[in-house]
mmCIF file of C-alpha atoms in Angstrom:
data_model
loop_
_atom_site.group_PDB
_atom_site.id
_atom_site.type_symbol
_atom_site.label_atom_id
_atom_site.label_comp_id
_atom_site.label_asym_id
_atom_site.label_seq_id
_atom_site.Cartn_x
_atom_site.Cartn_y
_atom_site.Cartn_z
ATOM 1 C CA MET A 579 -53.562 -37.950 -44.001
ATOM 2 C CA SER A 580 -54.956 -35.559 -41.421
ATOM 3 C CA LYS A 581 -53.478 -32.110 -41.097
ATOM 4 C CA ALA A 582 -52.080 -32.860 -37.628
ATOM 5 C CA LYS A 583 -50.515 -36.121 -38.805
ATOM 6 C CA GLU A 584 -49.030 -34.331 -41.797
ATOM 7 C CA LYS A 585 -47.485 -31.757 -39.519
ATOM 8 C CA GLU A 586 -45.926 -34.452 -37.346
ATOM 9 C CA THR A 587 -44.317 -36.275 -40.249
ATOM 10 C CA GLN A 588 -43.070 -33.176 -42.019
ATOM 11 C CA GLU A 589 -39.325 -33.009 -42.359
ATOM 12 C CA TYR A 590 -37.701 -29.832 -41.136
ATOM 13 C CA LEU A 591 -34.643 -28.820 -43.079
ATOM 14 C CA GLY A 592 -31.745 -26.593 -42.141
ATOM 15 C CA LEU A 593 -28.122 -25.797 -42.778
ATOM 16 C CA SER A 594 -25.036 -26.960 -40.880
ATOM 17 C CA HIS A 595 -22.251 -24.485 -40.392
ATOM 18 C CA VAL A 596 -18.930 -24.411 -38.607
ATOM 19 C CA LEU A 597 -17.802 -21.072 -37.278
ATOM 20 C CA ASN A 598 -14.009 -21.370 -37.369
ATOM 21 C CA LEU A 599 -12.063 -18.237 -36.494
ATOM 22 C CA SER A 600 -8.530 -17.772 -35.263
ATOM 23 C CA PHE A 601 -7.574 -14.503 -33.658
ATOM 24 C CA ASN A 602 -4.784 -13.135 -31.501
ATOM 25 C CA TRP A 603 -5.231 -10.728 -28.638
ATOM 26 C CA SER A 604 -2.753 -8.847 -26.534
ATOM 27 C CA ALA A 605 -3.101 -9.563 -22.829
ATOM 28 C CA GLY A 606 -1.578 -6.160 -21.987
ATOM 29 C CA PRO A 607 1.311 -5.440 -19.600
ATOM 30 C CA TYR A 608 -0.320 -6.623 -16.365
ATOM 31 C CA LEU A 609 -2.246 -9.732 -17.404
ATOM 32 C CA GLY A 610 0.580 -10.595 -19.824
ATOM 33 C CA LYS A 611 3.142 -10.511 -17.010
ATOM 34 C CA TRP A 612 0.814 -12.485 -14.740
ATOM 35 C CA LEU A 613 0.322 -15.220 -17.357
ATOM 36 C CA THR A 614 4.026 -15.447 -18.293
ATOM 37 C CA GLU A 615 5.012 -15.663 -14.599
ATOM 38 C CA LEU A 616 2.480 -18.452 -14.166
ATOM 39 C CA ARG A 617 3.792 -20.282 -17.231
ATOM 40 C CA ASP A 618 7.554 -19.791 -16.783
ATOM 41 C CA ASN A 619 7.993 -19.745 -13.004
ATOM 42 C CA GLY A 620 4.798 -21.274 -11.712
ATOM 43 C CA LYS A 621 4.139 -18.251 -9.530
ATOM 44 C CA LEU A 622 0.876 -16.520 -8.732
ATOM 45 C CA TRP A 623 0.910 -12.784 -8.105
ATOM 46 C CA ALA A 624 -1.644 -10.186 -7.088
ATOM 47 C CA SER A 625 -1.377 -6.402 -7.228
ATOM 48 C CA ARG A 626 -2.455 -4.211 -4.322
ATOM 49 C CA CYS A 627 -4.324 -0.943 -4.578
ATOM 50 C CA PRO A 628 -2.195 1.709 -2.813
ATOM 51 C CA LYS A 629 -5.319 3.488 -1.585
ATOM 52 C CA CYS A 630 -7.848 0.891 -0.455
ATOM 53 C CA GLN A 631 -5.213 -1.843 0.063
ATOM 54 C CA ARG A 632 -7.324 -4.550 -1.526
ATOM 55 C CA LEU A 633 -5.660 -7.223 -3.651
ATOM 56 C CA LEU A 634 -6.422 -7.547 -7.325
ATOM 57 C CA LEU A 635 -6.217 -11.040 -8.774
ATOM 58 C CA PRO A 636 -5.358 -11.143 -11.628
ATOM 59 C CA PRO A 637 -3.560 -7.787 -11.302
ATOM 60 C CA ARG A 638 -5.161 -4.804 -12.962
ATOM 61 C CA ILE A 639 -3.600 -1.489 -13.946
ATOM 62 C CA VAL A 640 -6.304 0.559 -12.244
ATOM 63 C CA CYS A 641 -8.244 -0.253 -9.091
ATOM 64 C CA GLY A 642 -11.883 -0.529 -10.102
ATOM 65 C CA ILE A 643 -13.060 1.152 -6.904
ATOM 66 C CA CYS A 644 -10.494 3.939 -6.325
ATOM 67 C CA HIS A 645 -9.662 4.528 -10.014
ATOM 68 C CA ILE A 646 -5.950 4.961 -9.331
ATOM 69 C CA ARG A 647 -2.911 3.202 -10.818
ATOM 70 C CA THR A 648 -1.556 0.143 -9.070
ATOM 71 C CA PRO A 649 2.207 -0.591 -8.907
ATOM 72 C CA GLU A 650 3.893 -2.590 -11.641
ATOM 73 C CA TRP A 651 5.611 -5.951 -11.241
ATOM 74 C CA PRO A 652 7.753 -6.749 -9.199
ATOM 75 C CA ASP A 653 5.927 -4.597 -6.661
ATOM 76 C CA TRP A 654 3.232 -7.213 -6.573
ATOM 77 C CA LEU A 655 2.517 -9.682 -3.818
ATOM 78 C CA GLN A 656 3.513 -13.263 -4.507
ATOM 79 C CA LEU A 657 0.756 -15.594 -3.397
ATOM 80 C CA SER A 658 1.299 -18.850 -1.533
ATOM 81 C CA GLY A 659 -1.370 -20.630 -3.545
ATOM 82 C CA LYS A 660 -2.933 -21.901 -0.317
ATOM 83 C CA GLY A 661 -6.273 -20.963 1.069
ATOM 84 C CA LYS A 662 -9.621 -22.192 2.257
ATOM 85 C CA LEU A 663 -12.716 -23.168 0.415
ATOM 86 C CA LEU A 664 -15.547 -20.672 0.648
ATOM 87 C CA GLU A 665 -18.110 -22.397 -1.539
ATOM 88 C CA TRP A 666 -18.340 -24.771 -4.463
ATOM 89 C CA GLU A 667 -20.723 -25.972 -7.105
ATOM 90 C CA LYS A 668 -21.140 -29.220 -8.937
ATOM 91 C CA VAL A 669 -21.560 -28.483 -12.630
ATOM 92 C CA VAL A 670 -23.766 -31.084 -14.286
ATOM 93 C CA ALA A 671 -24.834 -29.239 -17.443
ATOM 94 C CA PRO A 672 -22.850 -30.374 -20.502
ATOM 95 C CA GLN A 673 -21.058 -27.378 -21.973
ATOM 96 C CA MET A 674 -19.311 -26.943 -25.302
ATOM 97 C CA ASN A 675 -15.766 -25.692 -25.360
ATOM 98 C CA PRO A 676 -15.978 -22.820 -27.878
ATOM 99 C CA SER A 677 -12.363 -23.295 -28.990
ATOM 100 C CA THR A 678 -12.764 -26.958 -29.950
ATOM 101 C CA GLY A 679 -16.495 -27.405 -30.530
ATOM 102 C CA LYS A 680 -16.431 -30.465 -28.247
ATOM 103 C CA ILE A 681 -18.607 -31.112 -25.199
ATOM 104 C CA GLU A 682 -16.570 -30.945 -22.007
ATOM 105 C CA PRO A 683 -16.735 -33.900 -19.602
ATOM 106 C CA GLU A 684 -19.126 -33.450 -16.700
ATOM 107 C CA PRO A 685 -19.852 -33.411 -13.801
ATOM 108 C CA TYR A 686 -17.018 -31.430 -12.260
ATOM 109 C CA ILE A 687 -16.648 -29.256 -9.173
ATOM 110 C CA HIS A 688 -15.825 -25.588 -9.340
ATOM 111 C CA GLY A 689 -14.843 -23.714 -6.186
ATOM 112 C CA ASN A 690 -14.432 -20.226 -4.813
ATOM 113 C CA ILE A 691 -11.253 -20.103 -2.711
ATOM 114 C CA LEU A 692 -10.173 -17.452 -0.210
ATOM 115 C CA LEU A 693 -6.387 -17.396 -0.478
ATOM 116 C CA ASP A 694 -4.361 -16.800 2.701
ATOM 117 C CA GLU A 695 -3.326 -13.349 1.478
ATOM 118 C CA GLY A 696 -6.981 -12.312 1.518
ATOM 119 C CA VAL A 697 -8.156 -12.473 -2.061
ATOM 120 C CA THR A 698 -10.642 -14.834 -3.660
ATOM 121 C CA PHE A 699 -9.997 -16.932 -6.729
ATOM 122 C CA GLN A 700 -12.232 -19.312 -8.624
ATOM 123 C CA HIS A 701 -11.068 -22.532 -10.219
ATOM 124 C CA TYR A 702 -11.718 -26.265 -10.477
ATOM 125 C CA LEU A 703 -11.329 -28.597 -7.492
ATOM 126 C CA GLU A 704 -9.554 -31.945 -7.654
ATOM 127 C CA GLU A 705 -11.937 -33.604 -5.200
ATOM 128 C CA GLN A 706 -15.052 -34.924 -6.932
ATOM 129 C CA ASP A 707 -16.722 -36.287 -3.793
ATOM 130 C CA GLU A 708 -18.863 -33.489 -2.413
ATOM 131 C CA THR A 709 -19.112 -35.178 1.015
ATOM 132 C CA LYS A 710 -15.396 -34.486 1.551
ATOM 133 C CA LEU A 711 -15.857 -30.760 1.023
ATOM 134 C CA LYS A 712 -16.994 -28.247 3.572
ATOM 135 C CA GLU A 713 -16.658 -24.527 4.071
ATOM 136 C CA GLY A 714 -13.166 -23.774 5.359
ATOM 137 C CA THR A 715 -11.498 -26.901 3.880
ATOM 138 C CA ARG A 716 -7.795 -26.108 3.316
ATOM 139 C CA VAL A 717 -6.786 -26.268 -0.346
ATOM 140 C CA GLU A 718 -3.696 -25.508 -2.418
ATOM 141 C CA VAL A 719 -3.081 -24.794 -6.062
ATOM 142 C CA VAL A 720 -1.769 -27.490 -8.432
ATOM 143 C CA LEU A 721 -0.178 -26.407 -11.694
ATOM 144 C CA LYS A 722 0.395 -28.364 -14.872
ATOM 145 C CA PRO A 723 3.983 -29.548 -15.450
ATOM 146 C CA ARG A 724 6.200 -26.789 -16.888
ATOM 147 C CA GLU A 725 6.293 -28.252 -20.419
ATOM 148 C CA GLU A 726 2.497 -28.421 -20.648
ATOM 149 C CA ARG A 727 1.846 -24.835 -19.590
ATOM 150 C CA GLN A 728 0.608 -22.523 -22.335
ATOM 151 C CA GLY A 729 0.403 -19.177 -20.601
ATOM 152 C CA LEU A 730 -3.321 -19.466 -19.903
ATOM 153 C CA VAL A 731 -5.298 -19.575 -16.675
ATOM 154 C CA THR A 732 -5.874 -23.278 -17.380
ATOM 155 C CA ASP A 733 -2.157 -23.784 -16.582
ATOM 156 C CA ILE A 734 -3.650 -24.087 -13.110
ATOM 157 C CA LEU A 735 -4.938 -27.646 -13.088
ATOM 158 C CA TYR A 736 -7.115 -27.420 -9.983
ATOM 159 C CA PHE A 737 -7.043 -26.838 -6.236
ATOM 160 C CA ARG A 738 -6.569 -29.913 -4.052
ATOM 161 C CA ILE A 739 -7.320 -30.589 -0.390
ATOM 162 C CA VAL A 740 -4.299 -30.377 1.948
ATOM 163 C CA GLU A 741 -4.127 -32.028 5.344
ATOM 164 C CA GLU A 742 -2.499 -29.672 7.819
ATOM 165 C CA MET B 536 9.316 -2.936 -14.686
ATOM 166 C CA THR B 537 7.051 -5.033 -16.837
ATOM 167 C CA SER B 538 8.374 -6.166 -20.190
ATOM 168 C CA ASN B 539 7.650 -3.960 -23.181
ATOM 169 C CA THR B 540 6.974 -6.964 -25.382
ATOM 170 C CA PRO B 541 3.237 -7.530 -25.504
ATOM 171 C CA TYR B 542 2.081 -10.984 -24.495
ATOM 172 C CA ILE B 543 -0.064 -12.303 -27.308
ATOM 173 C CA VAL B 544 -2.664 -14.956 -26.588
ATOM 174 C CA GLU B 545 -3.641 -17.142 -29.524
ATOM 175 C CA GLY B 546 -7.388 -17.473 -29.562
ATOM 176 C CA ARG B 547 -9.636 -19.730 -31.586
ATOM 177 C CA LEU B 548 -13.361 -20.096 -31.972
ATOM 178 C CA PHE B 549 -14.606 -23.391 -33.373
ATOM 179 C CA VAL B 550 -18.360 -23.618 -33.056
ATOM 180 C CA PRO B 551 -20.400 -26.107 -35.069
ATOM 181 C CA TYR B 552 -24.060 -25.231 -35.313
ATOM 182 C CA PHE B 553 -27.222 -26.053 -37.199
ATOM 183 C CA ASN B 554 -30.025 -23.680 -37.966
ATOM 184 C CA TYR B 555 -33.478 -24.729 -39.067
ATOM 185 C CA TYR B 556 -35.169 -22.983 -41.949
ATOM 186 C CA GLY B 557 -38.514 -23.055 -40.159
ATOM 187 C CA ALA B 558 -41.818 -24.541 -41.278
ATOM 188 C CA LEU B 559 -42.412 -22.440 -44.415
ATOM 189 C CA ALA B 560 -38.885 -22.448 -45.782
ATOM 190 C CA SER B 561 -38.582 -26.194 -45.054
ATOM 191 C CA GLU B 562 -41.560 -26.768 -47.364
ATOM 192 C CA PHE B 563 -39.931 -24.513 -49.977
ATOM 193 C CA TYR B 564 -36.664 -26.490 -49.871
ATOM 194 C CA ARG B 565 -38.434 -29.883 -49.766
ATOM 195 C CA GLN B 566 -40.289 -29.005 -52.972
ATOM 196 C CA LEU B 567 -37.051 -27.788 -54.537
ATOM 197 C CA ARG B 568 -35.127 -30.908 -53.520
ATOM 198 C CA ASP B 569 -37.777 -33.563 -54.181
ATOM 199 C CA HIS B 570 -39.733 -32.143 -57.137
ATOM 200 C CA LYS B 571 -37.469 -29.444 -58.672
ATOM 201 C CA LYS B 572 -40.291 -27.001 -58.029
ATOM 202 C CA ILE B 573 -39.859 -23.393 -57.008
ATOM 203 C CA MET B 574 -42.792 -22.573 -54.741
ATOM 204 C CA GLY B 575 -44.066 -19.152 -53.839
ATOM 205 C CA ILE B 576 -46.659 -18.187 -51.285
ATOM 206 C CA LYS B 577 -49.647 -16.055 -52.209
ATOM 207 C CA CYS B 578 -51.413 -13.465 -50.152
ATOM 208 C CA PRO B 579 -55.175 -14.247 -50.173
ATOM 209 C CA THR B 580 -56.019 -10.547 -49.740
ATOM 210 C CA CYS B 581 -53.775 -8.669 -52.147
ATOM 211 C CA SER B 582 -52.672 -11.633 -54.334
ATOM 212 C CA LYS B 583 -48.979 -10.783 -54.042
ATOM 213 C CA VAL B 584 -46.784 -13.891 -54.523
ATOM 214 C CA TYR B 585 -43.665 -14.066 -52.376
ATOM 215 C CA ILE B 586 -40.554 -16.079 -53.099
ATOM 216 C CA PRO B 587 -38.849 -17.220 -50.906
ATOM 217 C CA PRO B 588 -41.998 -17.758 -48.805
ATOM 218 C CA ARG B 589 -42.798 -15.767 -45.691
ATOM 219 C CA SER B 590 -45.614 -16.022 -43.194
ATOM 220 C CA THR B 591 -46.922 -12.438 -43.245
ATOM 221 C CA CYS B 592 -47.682 -10.192 -46.215
ATOM 222 C CA ALA B 593 -45.468 -7.108 -46.086
ATOM 223 C CA LYS B 594 -48.068 -5.095 -47.978
ATOM 224 C CA CYS B 595 -51.337 -5.854 -46.193
ATOM 225 C CA PHE B 596 -50.096 -7.863 -43.143
ATOM 226 C CA GLY B 597 -52.324 -10.822 -44.016
ATOM 227 C CA ASN B 598 -51.373 -14.368 -43.003
ATOM 228 C CA LEU B 599 -49.970 -16.331 -45.904
ATOM 229 C CA ASN B 600 -50.605 -20.052 -46.424
ATOM 230 C CA GLU B 601 -51.562 -20.573 -50.058
ATOM 231 C CA TRP B 602 -48.724 -22.215 -51.954
ATOM 232 C CA VAL B 603 -48.361 -21.559 -55.679
ATOM 233 C CA ASP B 604 -45.979 -23.175 -58.115
ATOM 234 C CA VAL B 605 -44.056 -20.333 -59.726
ATOM 235 C CA SER B 606 -42.257 -20.794 -63.012
ATOM 236 C CA SER B 607 -38.600 -21.757 -63.160
ATOM 237 C CA LYS B 608 -38.240 -19.187 -65.938
ATOM 238 C CA GLY B 609 -37.866 -15.492 -65.366
ATOM 239 C CA THR B 610 -36.316 -12.167 -66.271
ATOM 240 C CA VAL B 611 -33.060 -10.640 -65.011
ATOM 241 C CA THR B 612 -33.892 -7.374 -63.260
ATOM 242 C CA THR B 613 -30.391 -6.493 -62.107
ATOM 243 C CA TYR B 614 -26.999 -8.189 -61.881
ATOM 244 C CA THR B 615 -23.407 -7.780 -60.771
ATOM 245 C CA ILE B 616 -20.128 -9.432 -61.818
ATOM 246 C CA ILE B 617 -17.825 -10.720 -59.088
ATOM 247 C CA HIS B 618 -14.132 -10.463 -60.037
ATOM 248 C CA TYR B 619 -12.620 -10.807 -56.591
ATOM 249 C CA THR B 620 -11.902 -13.991 -54.648
ATOM 250 C CA TYR B 621 -12.476 -13.106 -51.017
ATOM 251 C CA SER B 622 -13.263 -16.486 -49.488
ATOM 252 C CA PRO B 623 -12.642 -19.442 -51.848
ATOM 253 C CA SER B 624 -14.428 -22.023 -49.717
ATOM 254 C CA ASN B 625 -17.527 -19.849 -49.391
ATOM 255 C CA GLN B 626 -17.805 -18.637 -52.968
ATOM 256 C CA PRO B 627 -19.989 -20.842 -55.167
ATOM 257 C CA MET B 628 -18.038 -20.382 -58.429
ATOM 258 C CA ASP B 629 -14.612 -19.350 -59.696
ATOM 259 C CA VAL B 630 -14.300 -15.674 -60.571
ATOM 260 C CA PRO B 631 -15.447 -13.957 -62.701
ATOM 261 C CA TYR B 632 -19.039 -15.004 -62.139
ATOM 262 C CA ALA B 633 -22.349 -13.214 -62.210
ATOM 263 C CA CYS B 634 -25.032 -12.901 -59.629
ATOM 264 C CA GLY B 635 -28.403 -11.352 -60.345
ATOM 265 C CA ILE B 636 -31.952 -10.827 -59.200
ATOM 266 C CA ILE B 637 -34.358 -12.882 -61.254
ATOM 267 C CA GLN B 638 -38.041 -12.055 -61.397
ATOM 268 C CA LEU B 639 -39.662 -15.446 -61.892
ATOM 269 C CA ASP B 640 -42.875 -15.640 -63.889
ATOM 270 C CA ARG B 641 -45.974 -15.712 -61.607
ATOM 271 C CA ALA B 642 -43.926 -14.337 -58.661
ATOM 272 C CA ASP B 643 -44.007 -10.747 -57.445
ATOM 273 C CA THR B 644 -40.624 -10.661 -55.726
ATOM 274 C CA GLY B 645 -37.164 -11.247 -57.125
ATOM 275 C CA LEU B 646 -34.869 -14.179 -56.337
ATOM 276 C CA CYS B 647 -31.161 -13.519 -55.947
ATOM 277 C CA HIS B 648 -29.119 -16.253 -57.635
ATOM 278 C CA LEU B 649 -26.164 -17.086 -59.866
ATOM 279 C CA LEU B 650 -26.169 -16.550 -63.622
ATOM 280 C CA GLY B 651 -24.332 -19.259 -65.544
ATOM 281 C CA GLU B 652 -23.644 -20.618 -69.034
ATOM 282 C CA MET B 653 -23.178 -17.105 -70.316
ATOM 283 C CA SER B 654 -20.259 -14.748 -70.747
ATOM 284 C CA PRO B 655 -20.461 -11.995 -68.087
ATOM 285 C CA ASP B 656 -20.341 -9.248 -70.755
ATOM 286 C CA LYS B 657 -23.358 -10.738 -72.553
ATOM 287 C CA ILE B 658 -25.703 -10.363 -69.591
ATOM 288 C CA SER B 659 -28.308 -7.635 -69.856
ATOM 289 C CA VAL B 660 -31.223 -6.458 -67.807
ATOM 290 C CA GLY B 661 -34.416 -7.945 -69.213
ATOM 291 C CA MET B 662 -32.853 -11.123 -70.584
ATOM 292 C CA ARG B 663 -34.856 -14.339 -70.171
ATOM 293 C CA VAL B 664 -33.340 -17.071 -68.010
ATOM 294 C CA GLU B 665 -34.331 -20.469 -66.632
ATOM 295 C CA ALA B 666 -33.274 -22.444 -63.573
ATOM 296 C CA VAL B 667 -30.811 -25.345 -63.925
ATOM 297 C CA PHE B 668 -31.218 -27.855 -61.096
ATOM 298 C CA LYS B 669 -28.456 -29.971 -59.626
ATOM 299 C CA ASP B 670 -28.701 -33.751 -59.981
ATOM 300 C CA GLN B 671 -27.802 -34.324 -56.325
ATOM 301 C CA ARG B 672 -30.054 -31.977 -54.377
ATOM 302 C CA GLN B 673 -29.596 -31.493 -50.640
ATOM 303 C CA GLY B 674 -32.353 -29.068 -49.677
ATOM 304 C CA ASN B 675 -30.642 -25.715 -49.905
ATOM 305 C CA ILE B 676 -30.729 -22.769 -52.315
ATOM 306 C CA LEU B 677 -27.795 -24.166 -54.326
ATOM 307 C CA ASP B 678 -30.030 -27.076 -55.421
ATOM 308 C CA ILE B 679 -30.578 -24.562 -58.200
ATOM 309 C CA LYS B 680 -27.133 -24.622 -59.843
ATOM 310 C CA TYR B 681 -27.651 -21.302 -61.597
ATOM 311 C CA PHE B 682 -29.935 -19.596 -64.102
ATOM 312 C CA ARG B 683 -29.041 -19.880 -67.783
ATOM 313 C CA PRO B 684 -30.322 -17.967 -70.806
ATOM 314 C CA VAL B 685 -33.289 -19.294 -72.777
#
């Protein structure tokens, strides 16, 4: 057998592993309140920087630009969940969910939405037909039913097109 | 006011993966699995024999490609006794068990492996040991079950 042939037929060995770790993390007072409000009351909130007036979604304790404290809940702004589509992308690359080890279904469409209150938010879109999407399309948030919500950002199912 | 109770998110990582040994180590494990042979790799310049194999000599930086069959017998150069169960599914034996570095005959580097068929208090530096191979070998370092005294 020639050297090249030998190289082709050589069996490469390796080891299979499963990295399986469970861990808890504290979401902190602001993100924790935001997630529990989403889960329990189905409400979306954003905090506003008292200095530069921009909205922070999800709310943060300190404005990243002005470096000053933002007000605590309930001095947050409740969002309508409606807005317009700024841009979107069709994700075709198969990706593994790191919490289950399974490959997520693809393709799916992921959008960047400008909410009516003036803050952007990124999430999945319900519409899978790209020809029905254009910049400025009106969309609204759709949540999972109350009993299926887990207090995670995935409690938001997707944004769907609204006819107005 | 926000609640004083922290909101705890339950996280989990579950990532299956596979890592290849590479060309040299694959040959090492194939020989171990198929022929119960422990192979070293010899430096053509300084004649140092490495086990497990590597592609570059650490002493003279020469490229290594000459395989040599090292003995399955050797000498214990150092050892430790494990008394503590820290991860039952990842530990190869029930405690107490011994782990040592074995200098195989015709090799110039030590191999770290388990020491079996001997009472932990009877192990000594310099004792002669030989490899015991598993019947069902899968191409990993535990195809050698352990080293026992000769």
